[in-house]
Structure formats: structure tokens, C-alpha cells
Short mmCIF file of C-alpha atoms and ligand atoms in Angstrom, two decimals:
data_model
loop_
_atom_site.label_atom_id
_atom_site.label_comp_id
_atom_site.label_asym_id
_atom_site.label_seq_id
_atom_site.Cartn_x
_atom_site.Cartn_y
_atom_site.Cartn_z
CA MET A 1 84.84 132.74 78.37
CA GLY A 2 87.18 131.79 75.61
CA LEU A 3 90.81 132.92 76.46
CA ASN A 4 93.07 134.43 73.60
CA ALA A 5 96.79 133.22 74.53
CA ASN A 6 98.41 136.15 72.92
CA ASP A 7 96.55 138.72 74.93
CA THR A 8 98.98 139.12 77.99
CA SER A 9 96.73 141.27 80.00
CA MET A 10 94.39 138.15 80.62
CA TYR A 11 96.85 136.22 83.16
CA ASP A 12 99.57 136.40 85.31
CA ILE A 13 102.58 133.92 84.94
CA VAL A 14 103.30 132.24 88.32
CA GLU A 15 105.97 130.00 88.18
CA PRO A 16 106.85 127.72 91.23
CA ARG A 17 109.60 129.37 93.56
CA ALA A 18 112.66 127.16 92.89
CA SER A 19 113.79 127.09 96.63
CA ALA A 20 110.56 126.26 98.03
CA MET A 21 109.25 123.84 95.56
CA ILE A 22 112.22 121.82 95.59
CA GLU A 23 112.00 121.35 99.32
CA SER A 24 108.46 120.52 99.07
CA LEU A 25 109.32 117.68 96.39
CA ARG A 26 111.14 116.09 99.51
CA ALA A 27 107.66 115.61 101.19
CA PHE A 28 106.02 112.53 99.15
CA GLY A 29 106.17 110.32 102.27
CA TYR A 30 108.58 107.84 100.45
CA ASN A 31 110.75 105.63 103.19
CA LEU A 32 114.38 104.38 101.92
CA GLN A 33 112.81 101.35 100.77
CA THR A 34 110.00 102.57 98.66
CA ALA A 35 112.51 105.27 97.36
CA ILE A 36 114.82 103.03 96.24
CA ALA A 37 112.05 100.59 94.78
CA ASP A 38 111.13 103.69 92.28
CA LEU A 39 114.59 103.98 90.82
CA ILE A 40 114.70 100.19 90.40
CA ASP A 41 111.30 100.90 88.19
CA ASN A 42 113.30 103.16 85.85
CA SER A 43 116.01 100.54 85.58
CA ILE A 44 113.59 97.52 85.08
CA THR A 45 111.99 99.91 82.28
CA ALA A 46 115.41 100.87 80.19
CA PRO A 47 115.53 97.71 80.41
CA ALA A 48 118.66 96.50 82.36
CA ARG A 49 119.23 92.76 83.28
CA ASN A 50 121.41 93.60 86.41
CA ILE A 51 121.06 96.23 89.01
CA TRP A 52 123.77 97.11 91.59
CA LEU A 53 123.07 98.84 95.01
CA SER A 54 125.80 99.87 96.68
CA PHE A 55 125.47 101.35 100.22
CA CYS A 56 129.22 102.86 101.40
CA TRP A 57 129.46 104.15 105.15
CA ASP A 58 131.51 107.01 105.96
CA GLY A 59 129.54 108.96 108.50
CA ALA A 60 128.33 112.23 106.80
CA ASN A 61 129.67 111.38 103.36
CA SER A 62 127.84 108.15 103.29
CA TYR A 63 126.28 107.71 99.71
CA ILE A 64 124.01 105.29 98.18
CA SER A 65 124.40 104.42 94.34
CA ILE A 66 122.11 102.49 91.98
CA ARG A 67 123.84 101.21 88.90
CA ASP A 68 122.07 99.76 86.26
CA ASP A 69 123.01 98.23 82.49
CA GLY A 70 120.07 99.48 80.98
CA HIS A 71 119.81 101.14 77.85
CA GLY A 72 120.94 104.51 79.47
CA MET A 73 120.55 107.88 77.99
CA THR A 74 121.83 110.55 75.90
CA GLU A 75 122.73 114.12 77.23
CA ALA A 76 119.50 115.40 76.08
CA GLN A 77 117.44 112.42 77.40
CA LEU A 78 119.18 113.20 80.65
CA ILE A 79 118.50 116.90 81.10
CA HIS A 80 114.98 115.81 80.36
CA ALA A 81 114.63 113.13 82.95
CA MET A 82 115.80 115.30 85.68
CA ARG A 83 113.29 118.03 85.03
CA PRO A 84 110.59 117.49 87.62
CA GLY A 85 107.45 116.47 85.71
CA SER A 86 109.46 115.19 82.78
CA GLN A 87 106.20 113.11 81.27
CA SER A 88 102.59 113.84 81.74
CA PRO A 89 100.84 111.23 83.76
CA LEU A 90 97.75 111.69 81.05
CA GLU A 91 100.12 109.99 78.45
CA GLU A 92 99.87 106.40 77.05
CA ARG A 93 102.71 104.45 78.28
CA GLU A 94 104.33 101.31 76.62
CA PRO A 95 102.74 98.22 78.03
CA ASP A 96 105.81 97.25 80.43
CA ASP A 97 106.67 100.93 81.33
CA LEU A 98 106.87 100.96 85.32
CA GLY A 99 106.79 105.02 85.07
CA ARG A 100 103.71 107.29 85.27
CA PHE A 101 104.28 110.75 86.52
CA GLY A 102 107.74 111.57 85.33
CA LEU A 103 108.42 112.47 88.76
CA GLY A 104 109.98 109.36 90.44
CA LEU A 105 113.77 110.01 90.10
CA LYS A 106 113.28 113.29 91.45
CA THR A 107 110.77 112.92 94.28
CA ALA A 108 112.43 109.62 95.40
CA SER A 109 115.79 110.84 95.62
CA PHE A 110 115.05 114.32 97.09
CA SER A 111 113.14 112.27 100.12
CA GLN A 112 116.33 110.70 101.23
CA CYS A 113 119.24 112.90 99.82
CA ARG A 114 120.14 116.45 99.42
CA ARG A 115 122.47 115.67 96.39
CA LEU A 116 121.45 113.74 93.26
CA THR A 117 124.13 113.17 90.65
CA VAL A 118 123.15 110.97 87.49
CA ALA A 119 125.78 109.80 84.96
CA SER A 120 124.15 107.74 82.25
CA ARG A 121 125.57 106.11 78.91
CA SER A 122 123.41 105.65 75.88
CA GLU A 123 125.31 103.15 73.44
CA ASN A 124 127.92 104.87 71.29
CA HIS A 125 127.76 108.11 73.22
CA ALA A 126 129.96 109.73 75.88
CA VAL A 127 129.04 109.70 79.69
CA ALA A 128 126.74 112.37 80.04
CA ILE A 129 126.15 113.82 83.89
CA ARG A 130 123.74 116.15 85.65
CA ARG A 131 123.28 116.96 89.42
CA TRP A 132 120.58 118.42 91.64
CA ASP A 133 122.15 120.20 94.40
CA LEU A 134 119.25 121.04 96.77
CA ASP A 135 121.56 123.65 98.81
CA TYR A 136 122.63 125.26 95.45
CA VAL A 137 118.97 125.53 94.20
CA ASN A 138 117.64 126.92 97.38
CA GLN A 139 120.62 129.73 97.53
CA VAL A 140 120.25 130.52 93.92
CA ASP A 141 116.57 130.19 93.99
CA GLU A 142 116.63 129.14 90.32
CA TRP A 143 116.24 125.70 88.87
CA ARG A 144 119.69 125.24 88.07
CA LEU A 145 120.96 121.75 86.99
CA LEU A 146 124.19 121.51 87.36
CA ARG A 147 126.76 119.88 84.56
CA THR A 148 129.19 118.33 86.90
CA PRO A 149 129.46 116.22 89.99
CA ALA A 150 130.93 117.55 93.21
CA GLU A 151 134.18 117.52 93.58
CA ASP A 152 134.66 114.37 95.43
CA SER A 153 131.80 112.50 93.68
CA ALA A 154 133.54 111.74 90.19
CA GLN A 155 135.36 108.66 91.05
CA LYS A 156 131.88 107.17 92.42
CA LEU A 157 130.59 107.29 88.72
CA ASN A 158 133.58 105.79 87.35
CA ASP A 159 132.22 102.17 86.78
CA LEU A 160 130.15 103.63 83.96
CA GLU A 161 133.19 104.03 82.11
CA THR A 162 133.83 100.45 81.03
CA MET A 163 130.32 99.84 80.59
CA PRO A 164 128.70 100.20 76.73
CA HIS A 165 125.52 101.60 78.39
CA GLY A 166 123.77 101.98 81.77
CA THR A 167 122.84 104.53 84.51
CA ILE A 168 124.24 105.40 87.71
CA VAL A 169 122.17 107.16 90.06
CA LEU A 170 123.96 108.49 92.98
CA TRP A 171 122.68 109.78 96.32
CA GLU A 172 124.62 111.76 98.76
CA CYS A 173 124.33 114.20 101.50
CA LEU A 174 121.61 111.84 103.03
CA ASP A 175 120.51 113.93 105.52
CA ARG A 176 117.38 111.92 106.27
CA ILE A 177 119.62 108.24 106.64
CA VAL A 178 122.80 109.45 108.27
CA GLY A 179 122.78 113.16 109.08
CA ALA A 180 125.70 114.80 110.38
CA ALA A 181 126.75 111.37 111.72
CA LYS A 182 130.82 111.00 112.51
CA THR A 183 132.37 107.96 110.64
CA ASP A 184 133.50 106.46 114.05
CA ASP A 185 129.99 106.55 115.25
CA HIS A 186 129.53 102.91 115.59
CA LYS A 187 125.69 102.97 116.44
CA ALA A 188 124.82 105.06 113.74
CA GLN A 189 126.96 102.78 111.37
CA ASP A 190 125.12 99.71 112.48
CA ASP A 191 121.69 101.61 111.72
CA PHE A 192 122.98 102.53 108.34
CA LEU A 193 123.54 98.74 107.68
CA GLU A 194 120.46 97.64 109.42
CA THR A 195 118.65 99.54 106.63
CA VAL A 196 120.41 97.74 104.01
CA GLU A 197 118.61 94.56 105.34
CA VAL A 198 115.15 96.35 105.27
CA VAL A 199 115.90 97.18 101.80
CA GLU A 200 116.89 94.16 100.39
CA ASN A 201 113.95 92.55 102.06
CA HIS A 202 111.36 94.90 100.67
CA LEU A 203 113.17 94.58 96.94
CA ALA A 204 112.99 90.75 97.37
CA MET A 205 109.35 91.15 97.85
CA VAL A 206 108.55 93.97 95.22
CA PHE A 207 110.28 92.55 92.34
CA HIS A 208 109.79 88.64 92.99
CA ARG A 209 108.38 87.96 89.95
CA PHE A 210 111.33 89.68 88.09
CA LEU A 211 113.62 87.93 89.92
CA GLU A 212 112.03 84.61 89.47
CA LYS A 213 112.26 84.46 85.97
CA ARG A 214 115.59 83.28 84.38
CA ASN A 215 117.78 85.76 82.90
CA ARG A 216 115.50 88.67 83.45
CA LEU A 217 116.80 90.71 86.18
CA LYS A 218 119.34 90.55 88.81
CA LEU A 219 119.54 92.44 91.45
CA TRP A 220 122.93 92.72 93.66
CA ILE A 221 122.94 94.57 96.98
CA ASN A 222 126.71 95.27 98.39
CA HIS A 223 127.67 92.84 95.84
CA HIS A 224 125.39 89.76 96.84
CA PRO A 225 122.45 88.60 95.02
CA ILE A 226 119.04 89.46 96.41
CA GLU A 227 116.87 86.20 96.41
CA PRO A 228 113.17 86.58 95.56
CA TRP A 229 110.56 86.40 98.29
CA ASN A 230 107.37 84.91 96.76
CA PRO A 231 104.16 85.59 99.35
CA PHE A 232 102.26 82.64 97.91
CA LEU A 233 104.28 79.45 98.35
CA PRO A 234 102.89 78.30 95.06
CA ASP A 235 105.67 75.32 95.10
CA ALA A 236 104.38 74.27 98.55
CA GLN A 237 102.29 70.67 97.71
CA ALA A 238 99.84 71.85 100.47
CA THR A 239 98.85 75.44 99.00
CA GLN A 240 95.62 75.61 97.54
CA ILE A 241 95.16 77.57 94.21
CA LEU A 242 91.89 78.61 94.17
CA PRO A 243 90.38 79.46 90.53
CA LEU A 244 91.59 82.48 88.64
CA GLU A 245 89.04 84.90 88.10
CA PRO A 246 89.51 87.30 84.86
CA LEU A 247 87.58 90.63 85.83
CA SER A 248 86.73 92.88 82.83
CA PHE A 249 86.73 96.57 83.25
CA ASN A 250 86.70 98.94 80.55
CA GLY A 251 87.81 96.75 77.77
CA GLU A 252 90.91 95.55 79.99
CA THR A 253 91.17 92.43 82.29
CA VAL A 254 91.94 92.29 85.86
CA ARG A 255 93.41 88.98 86.80
CA VAL A 256 92.91 87.61 90.38
CA GLN A 257 94.08 84.53 91.56
CA PRO A 258 93.78 83.55 95.52
CA TYR A 259 95.70 81.30 97.18
CA VAL A 260 95.39 79.72 100.55
CA LEU A 261 98.57 78.99 102.05
CA PRO A 262 99.62 75.84 104.28
CA HIS A 263 98.50 75.06 107.92
CA HIS A 264 101.83 75.37 109.81
CA SER A 265 101.81 71.59 110.46
CA LYS A 266 101.86 70.94 106.56
CA ILE A 267 105.15 72.65 105.91
CA ASP A 268 108.59 72.76 107.49
CA PRO A 269 109.29 75.57 110.04
CA ASP A 270 111.64 77.33 108.25
CA THR A 271 109.50 77.57 104.87
CA TYR A 272 106.59 78.78 107.37
CA ASN A 273 108.63 81.34 109.10
CA LYS A 274 110.04 82.56 105.78
CA ALA A 275 106.64 83.00 104.39
CA ALA A 276 105.27 85.25 107.28
CA GLY A 277 107.08 88.17 105.25
CA ILE A 278 108.09 91.55 106.14
CA ASN A 279 105.53 92.51 108.46
CA GLY A 280 104.27 88.92 109.84
CA TRP A 281 101.62 86.45 109.18
CA ASN A 282 98.54 88.52 110.13
CA ALA A 283 99.67 91.88 108.49
CA GLN A 284 100.46 90.27 105.26
CA GLN A 285 97.01 88.62 104.71
CA GLY A 286 94.63 90.32 101.81
CA PHE A 287 95.11 91.23 98.29
CA TYR A 288 98.59 91.64 96.58
CA VAL A 289 98.08 94.34 94.01
CA TYR A 290 100.94 94.13 91.07
CA ARG A 291 101.23 96.51 88.26
CA ASN A 292 103.00 95.06 85.22
CA GLU A 293 104.20 92.17 87.75
CA ARG A 294 105.44 94.69 90.11
CA LEU A 295 104.23 94.67 93.53
CA LEU A 296 102.27 97.99 94.84
CA VAL A 297 100.58 96.94 97.84
CA ALA A 298 101.31 94.03 99.85
CA GLY A 299 98.55 92.26 101.89
CA ASP A 300 95.59 94.61 102.48
CA TRP A 301 91.70 93.84 102.17
CA LEU A 302 91.50 97.39 100.27
CA GLY A 303 88.60 98.82 102.43
CA LEU A 304 86.32 95.58 100.89
CA GLY A 305 83.29 94.12 102.89
CA GLY A 306 84.69 95.68 106.04
CA TYR A 307 87.04 93.18 106.33
CA HIS A 308 89.91 93.34 108.74
CA LYS A 309 93.18 91.46 109.03
CA ASP A 310 91.79 88.83 111.59
CA GLU A 311 94.28 86.24 112.89
CA HIS A 312 92.00 83.33 111.33
CA CYS A 313 92.14 84.81 108.20
CA LYS A 314 96.09 84.89 107.87
CA LEU A 315 96.32 82.21 105.00
CA ALA A 316 94.45 84.15 102.88
CA ARG A 317 96.65 85.89 100.11
CA ILE A 318 95.23 87.02 96.71
CA GLN A 319 97.05 88.06 93.58
CA VAL A 320 95.59 90.94 91.38
CA ASP A 321 97.32 91.68 88.00
CA LEU A 322 96.48 95.11 86.66
CA PRO A 323 98.22 96.57 82.97
CA ASN A 324 99.44 100.12 83.40
CA SER A 325 96.38 101.34 81.49
CA MET A 326 94.21 101.22 84.49
CA ASP A 327 96.58 103.56 86.80
CA SER A 328 93.96 106.31 87.10
CA ASP A 329 91.06 103.76 87.69
CA TRP A 330 93.04 102.23 90.39
CA ASN A 331 94.26 105.51 91.88
CA ILE A 332 97.88 104.55 91.47
CA ASP A 333 99.88 107.00 93.59
CA ILE A 334 103.46 108.46 92.72
CA LYS A 335 105.45 106.09 95.46
CA LYS A 336 103.61 103.03 93.73
CA SER A 337 102.64 101.86 96.97
CA ARG A 338 98.79 102.57 96.80
CA ALA A 339 96.13 101.15 94.72
CA ARG A 340 92.46 101.26 95.34
CA PRO A 341 90.19 99.21 93.31
CA PRO A 342 87.32 101.16 91.01
CA ALA A 343 83.85 100.96 92.36
CA LEU A 344 82.62 98.42 89.56
CA LEU A 345 85.13 95.98 90.52
CA LYS A 346 84.14 96.39 94.12
CA THR A 347 81.58 93.55 94.37
CA ASP A 348 83.46 90.71 92.57
CA LEU A 349 86.58 91.34 94.52
CA LYS A 350 84.57 91.41 97.74
CA ARG A 351 83.06 88.16 96.71
CA ILE A 352 86.63 86.78 96.05
CA ALA A 353 88.09 87.78 99.12
CA GLY A 354 84.99 86.38 101.07
CA LEU A 355 85.53 83.19 99.41
CA THR A 356 89.44 82.94 100.25
CA ARG A 357 89.04 84.22 103.66
CA LYS A 358 86.16 81.33 104.35
CA ARG A 359 88.68 78.88 102.86
CA ALA A 360 91.74 80.23 104.84
CA THR A 361 89.72 80.20 108.12
CA GLU A 362 89.27 76.85 107.67
CA ILE A 363 92.26 75.81 106.82
CA TYR A 364 93.62 77.57 110.15
CA ARG A 365 90.92 75.85 111.94
CA HIS A 366 92.55 72.51 110.56
CA ARG A 367 89.30 71.81 109.36
CA GLY A 368 90.46 72.34 105.79
CA LYS A 369 90.25 69.11 103.58
CA VAL A 370 91.80 69.79 100.50
CA ILE A 371 88.80 68.20 97.99
CA ALA A 372 91.08 68.71 94.88
CA ARG A 373 94.33 70.88 94.58
CA GLN A 374 93.01 73.22 91.76
CA THR A 375 95.10 75.18 89.31
CA SER A 376 94.19 77.90 87.03
CA THR A 377 94.94 75.95 83.75
CA ASP A 378 92.06 73.49 84.33
CA TYR A 379 89.41 76.32 85.23
CA SER A 380 86.59 76.32 82.77
CA TYR A 381 84.54 79.22 81.49
CA LEU A 382 81.22 79.20 79.53
CA TRP A 383 81.80 82.58 78.38
CA GLU A 384 84.71 84.19 76.67
CA GLN A 385 85.73 87.62 75.81
CA LYS A 386 87.24 88.09 72.03
CA VAL A 387 88.24 91.19 70.28
CA LYS A 388 88.07 91.27 66.56
CA HIS A 389 88.75 94.32 64.59
CA GLY A 390 88.47 96.47 67.66
CA LYS A 391 85.22 95.37 68.48
CA THR A 392 84.48 93.20 71.76
CA PHE A 393 82.47 90.08 71.67
CA TYR A 394 81.18 87.73 74.33
CA SER A 395 80.84 83.96 72.76
CA LEU A 396 80.19 80.74 74.31
CA ASN A 397 83.23 78.41 74.88
CA ARG A 398 82.57 75.47 72.50
CA LYS A 399 85.33 73.50 74.43
CA HIS A 400 83.14 73.85 77.78
CA PRO A 401 82.33 70.33 78.71
CA MET A 402 78.58 70.76 79.18
CA LEU A 403 78.50 72.52 75.68
CA GLU A 404 80.40 69.95 74.35
CA ALA A 405 78.34 67.28 75.39
CA ALA A 406 74.92 68.86 74.49
CA LEU A 407 75.79 69.16 70.85
CA ASN A 408 77.27 65.64 70.64
CA GLN A 409 73.81 64.55 71.89
CA ALA A 410 71.89 66.82 70.07
CA GLU A 411 71.82 64.83 66.60
CA ALA A 412 69.13 66.11 64.67
CA LEU A 413 68.57 68.92 66.86
CA SER A 414 72.22 70.02 66.23
CA PRO A 415 71.68 72.56 63.62
CA THR A 416 69.32 74.36 65.35
CA LEU A 417 71.11 74.39 68.98
CA LYS A 418 73.78 75.86 66.94
CA ALA A 419 71.63 78.43 65.37
CA LEU A 420 70.17 79.50 68.87
CA LEU A 421 73.73 79.60 70.34
CA SER A 422 74.91 82.03 67.84
CA MET A 423 71.76 83.77 68.44
CA ILE A 424 72.29 84.01 72.18
CA GLU A 425 76.01 85.35 71.38
CA GLU A 426 74.92 88.10 69.08
CA THR A 427 72.00 89.56 71.28
CA VAL A 428 73.98 89.68 74.72
CA PRO A 429 72.00 92.57 75.99
CA VAL A 430 75.55 94.72 76.80
CA PRO A 431 74.06 98.12 76.92
CA LEU A 432 71.45 96.94 79.21
CA ILE A 433 73.84 95.31 81.62
CA VAL A 434 76.27 97.88 81.61
CA VAL A 435 73.64 100.68 82.60
CA ASN A 436 72.52 98.50 85.19
CA ASN A 437 75.70 97.56 86.62
CA SER A 438 77.16 101.26 86.55
CA GLU A 439 73.86 102.67 88.50
CA HIS A 440 73.74 99.85 90.61
CA PRO A 441 76.72 97.81 91.08
CA TYR A 442 75.59 96.27 94.37
CA ALA A 443 72.31 95.13 92.95
CA GLN A 444 73.45 92.56 90.01
CA ALA A 445 72.75 89.22 91.24
CA GLN A 446 75.84 86.83 91.39
CA PRO A 447 75.03 83.28 89.93
CA PHE A 448 72.40 81.43 91.35
CA GLU A 449 71.99 84.35 93.88
CA GLY A 450 68.92 83.67 95.83
CA ALA A 451 68.24 79.94 94.24
CA ASN A 452 67.42 77.40 96.84
CA THR A 453 69.70 75.02 97.48
CA GLY A 454 67.72 71.89 96.09
CA ASP A 455 67.44 73.98 92.72
CA LEU A 456 71.09 74.56 92.64
CA LEU A 457 71.63 70.72 93.62
CA LYS A 458 69.75 69.62 90.70
CA VAL A 459 71.67 71.46 88.32
CA VAL A 460 75.24 70.66 89.77
CA THR A 461 74.17 66.91 89.82
CA GLN A 462 72.72 67.18 86.07
CA VAL A 463 76.06 68.50 85.11
CA PHE A 464 78.15 65.83 87.13
CA ASP A 465 76.09 63.26 85.74
CA THR A 466 76.42 64.60 82.06
CA LEU A 467 80.23 64.51 82.67
CA LEU A 468 80.06 61.15 83.87
CA ARG A 469 78.00 60.14 80.83
CA ASN A 470 80.41 61.56 78.28
CA GLY A 471 83.23 59.45 79.37
CA TRP A 472 84.81 61.29 82.20
CA ASP A 473 86.01 59.32 85.24
CA PHE A 474 84.91 60.38 88.67
CA LYS A 475 87.78 61.89 89.84
CA GLU A 476 88.16 63.97 86.61
CA ALA A 477 84.61 64.81 86.66
CA ARG A 478 84.91 66.03 90.13
CA ASN A 479 87.96 67.95 89.42
CA CYS A 480 86.26 69.85 86.48
CA LEU A 481 83.10 70.78 88.65
CA LEU A 482 85.09 72.04 91.15
CA SER A 483 86.86 74.40 88.69
CA MET A 484 83.45 75.14 86.65
CA GLU A 485 82.34 78.59 86.56
CA PRO A 486 79.67 79.22 88.82
CA PHE A 487 80.21 75.94 90.86
CA GLN A 488 83.72 77.11 92.21
CA ASN A 489 82.13 79.07 94.58
CA HIS A 490 79.60 76.25 95.63
CA GLN A 491 82.06 73.73 97.01
CA ASP A 492 80.13 72.83 99.92
CA LEU A 493 77.10 72.04 97.47
CA ILE A 494 79.57 69.86 95.20
CA ALA A 495 80.72 67.77 98.27
CA VAL A 496 77.20 66.73 98.93
CA VAL A 497 76.55 66.05 95.19
CA LEU A 498 79.92 63.74 95.28
CA GLU A 499 78.74 62.18 98.62
CA GLN A 500 75.61 61.33 96.95
CA TYR A 501 77.25 59.66 93.87
CA GLN A 502 80.06 57.72 96.55
CA ARG A 503 77.11 56.28 98.65
CA GLN A 504 75.59 55.35 95.29
CA GLY A 505 78.44 53.80 94.13
CA ASP A 506 79.23 51.96 97.17
CA ARG A 507 75.69 50.24 97.21
N1 LIG B 617 117.88 104.15 85.00
C1 LIG B 617 117.40 104.74 84.10
N2 LIG B 617 117.92 104.56 82.87
C2 LIG B 617 117.47 104.97 81.84
N3 LIG B 617 116.45 106.03 81.85
C3 LIG B 617 116.08 106.25 82.93
C4 LIG B 617 116.50 105.89 84.22
N4 LIG B 617 115.85 106.50 85.28
C5 LIG B 617 115.07 107.27 84.53
N5 LIG B 617 115.01 107.53 83.32
C6 LIG B 617 114.48 108.40 82.43
O1 LIG B 617 114.06 109.38 82.94
C7 LIG B 617 112.67 109.55 82.93
C8 LIG B 617 112.12 110.08 84.05
O2 LIG B 617 112.11 109.07 85.34
P1 LIG B 617 111.14 109.46 86.65
O3 LIG B 617 111.40 108.26 87.32
O4 LIG B 617 111.37 110.76 87.18
O5 LIG B 617 109.68 109.18 85.87
P2 LIG B 617 108.74 108.20 85.42
O6 LIG B 617 109.45 106.77 85.57
O7 LIG B 617 108.65 108.70 83.83
O8 LIG B 617 107.60 108.13 85.89
P3 LIG B 617 107.45 108.22 87.46
O9 LIG B 617 107.29 109.14 88.21
O10 LIG B 617 105.97 107.02 87.97
O11 LIG B 617 108.15 107.04 88.13
C9 LIG B 617 111.87 108.06 82.93
O12 LIG B 617 110.88 108.10 82.06
C10 LIG B 617 113.27 107.59 81.57
O13 LIG B 617 112.71 107.86 80.26
MG1 LIG B 618 110.21 106.43 87.38
#
């Protein structure tokens, strides 16, 4: 039935009750650290170079403020920003925007405090101030956004006066954190200060990629800088960096980079203990899902393959990078602390998880011999995805050592071979693959799945042989093979082939 928007007899307007609704906005399930991270997302999007966090103890009058030197907001922008649901989650966002729901500022703040005051200044504008006071909204039962700070709050916003632009978010009446504690309640004060450490550790992890880049972002907590915590120990010599795998989904790319961290005997105890992370080695294994470089999930097997957090897999950590255009596919939640992979990616992620777990188990059991340290840069793909005039193409990588060698050797055959390659590229049965994959995602065979070992060995041997005959030395050819699609998943077979060659060489 079509609805006539002008016919008022067709509907009732049922607006949410302000007093009930604003209290419900408190219950999204944040904790202090996830709530603060949500505000930092806003500052980074602003984009701020410095963010200063202050935790001030004064019993029931304690407060927390988050100040940034981002572009700030005009008065009209601030009013808009304070509205719950300031932007629809369906709207497309800038690629580096860390927001999605138009809620975080409000829901994160209300989860921790009953009074949220925001002061903001955009270049060449006066400071604008607005305040949500939960007790006041409750009392008047209307969405009344106050235009002034509370009486004793004004001086907590002073810092903005000397800045050309920036924003201060002030949380007062911290009922969930300090309640009605007296100022001289030392136990409550200690608890409050302990939370500062918890917050610091969380932010060091969630924003490590921003903090690691020079001149990108400095985060200060009660005047001291927060140092980044990188879950992958990429600089440790004994860390194994397995091949990077880009997975395509709806024209977007998810980048999956598995790491196996070093056995404790291979690094100094301090580094090892620090690398354990906030929740310890066992809890911090699994996928690390990043959205625009901001960590959402810190160690989780994402319900894949029935995998559990097993002691022997604790050295496996896998970095997954998503763009913000995949938010709904990955079921990102408002708190930015959950992500669930879409069904079509599960098979690949499960496979990568399985391989990384296997390798991690070997290292854990001390059997892991590093055949070669691999980095993502020397990984060779046979297929490349290209986009031209908005259309996607799949072409063969002409720089792939096998293709290069084949074309070089082809001589008289070369024009025929080139024509054949181009025909292969132009006739990739994309519709068929898409339909089959969406209807039976688990029924698609993986490369060489079900092939007998002898056949696979022949292929690996032939590739290795081709490389050697084309001027690669043994070590280069070995490294190339180890990082060549799809052999990177058959390291045991490569070891067999290498051994055969070595034995031949010895003879
Ligand atoms: N520190 C800040 N500096 C500049 N603008 C800000 C700042 N904090 C919030 N804003 C503005 O307020 C808007 C609302 O913020 P809010 O966190 O509620 O939603 P969001 O970031 O759009 O989405 P999400 O709910 O996913 O966080 C932002 O989109 C931004 O325009
Ligand atoms: Mg936000």
C-alpha cells in the first residue's frame, strides 16, 4: 500500500521519550577504555596531531577530559555533532573516517558520565560550547542541549582559548567510575589511578599504527606520551612473517598478513613478556582486525574452523586490514570492538588460520626451523586484479618468474603464447565462479586440493628447475618458491624438493 505523506490520518508520531531514551543510550556495553577509544577515533578523524587525556581525581567531582588539536567545529557543527544519530550509518564516508554510526560521542560519553560538555573551536571562529546533562534531560523530559558549561566546569575548558582550533570533551559526574566517593577516599583514588593504566595499555594497542608513524599522532595521558604496542614484533629477527594474502570481496580488498612470533628462547625476556599483551599470550592469539589501521579485534579466531585459543598456538597472530566501506559486511558494532567476517571470506580465512596455527605450533614445540624469512614484498602472484575505467580485470602477472621464463624460451612460439595468454585473461569465467562461490562457498577446491603428492611434487620441481635454469641461484630460487602462490601453503613439499636438489649437488 502506498503511503501519502500528507495524509495525517495515516500515522501517529511516536517520538522516543527523552528521559527514558537518554538513559538507555548508556547501555551499549562500553567500558572506560573502549569509550575513550571511541572519542579518540573522532579526534583522529578531525585530524588531530596531538590528543591530551587528563584524569583528575577529586572524589565525586573527579573528571576526565580529552583535548585535541584537530580542525574543531563551528557552533552549528557542534550542535549537529551532539545529536544522537548525527549521521546515518548508510552514508558513504571518507576513506580515512573512523566513524560510522553518528552515535559514538554520545553513547561512549553517557556510558561513563552523566554530564558531557563539549567545547570546540574551528579556525577563525569563537569557542562554541554545548552540554548534555542527563539529570536535566530526565527532569524536563525533553532533548534540551544546554548552551553553557556547568558553573564549576568553565575553567576546565580554558585550554582551548589559546589554541587556534581543536576540541575538548569533558566528562563529569562520573557515576560509573567514581560514584559518590569522597576526595580523601584513598582506596577509591587508587582504583581511579589504576584505570589510567588500563586505559593507557588499551590505547597503546588500539592506535599503535598511528603512534608508530612519525609526525602522525601523539597521545598524552596526564602529560606523559603513550608508547605504541605492536602485537606482531615485526622487528624481531626471529619473527616469521608469512606471505601476505590479499582477499577480494565485492570489489574491495582485505589484506591478511600472518605472523608467527618468536619462541621465548629466541628473544630477551623483557621483549617476550611485553609482547604477551594486556590479556596474556594465550588470550592474544588469533586475528587482529584493523579498520583504517584502527584495531577493532585484538586476538580472536572469529569462530572459524572451530579453532580455540590453544596454548600451543599462542604465537600465531594474524593482521587483517579492512577499509571502512566494508563495515556492514563485517558487522562492525557501534563500540568498534567487534567484527565478524562475511561468509564468502570464511574459507580463505580459515585456511590461513589453519596454516598459521600449524606453523606456530611447530615453533612452540621448538621444532620450527625457519626455512627462510619471508616478507610480503617478495611474494609473487600469478594473477593480478586491475581496475580500468571502473571495470575490474584479472590479468596474469607478466613479471611472474614462470611466465617470464616461458615467454623468453618460447621464441617462435612467443606470439602464439602471448595471444593465448590474452585470451585466457579475457575469458576468465567470472560469472560462473561468482555464482558457484556464493552458492557453495565451501565446495570450491583450493589450489591443488586433492592432487596427489607425486603430481604436486612434479610441478614444484619443474618450477624450481625453471628458476635455476634462468639464472637464479639456489637460495634465490628457494626463497622465490617459498613465497610463490600457491606453493607457500606447501612448505613441506618444498622442503622435500630442496633436499633432493641438495643431495644431487652433494653427489
Ligand atoms: N574531536 C572532534 N573534532 C571534530 N569533530 C568532531 C569531534 N568529535 C566529534 N566530531 C563530529 O561529531 C560527529 C559525531 O560524532 P560521533 O562520534 O557521535 O559519530 P561518528 O564519529 O560520526 O560515528 P560513530 O558513531 O561511528 O562514532 C562526527 O561525525 C564529527 O563530525
Ligand atoms: Mg565517532
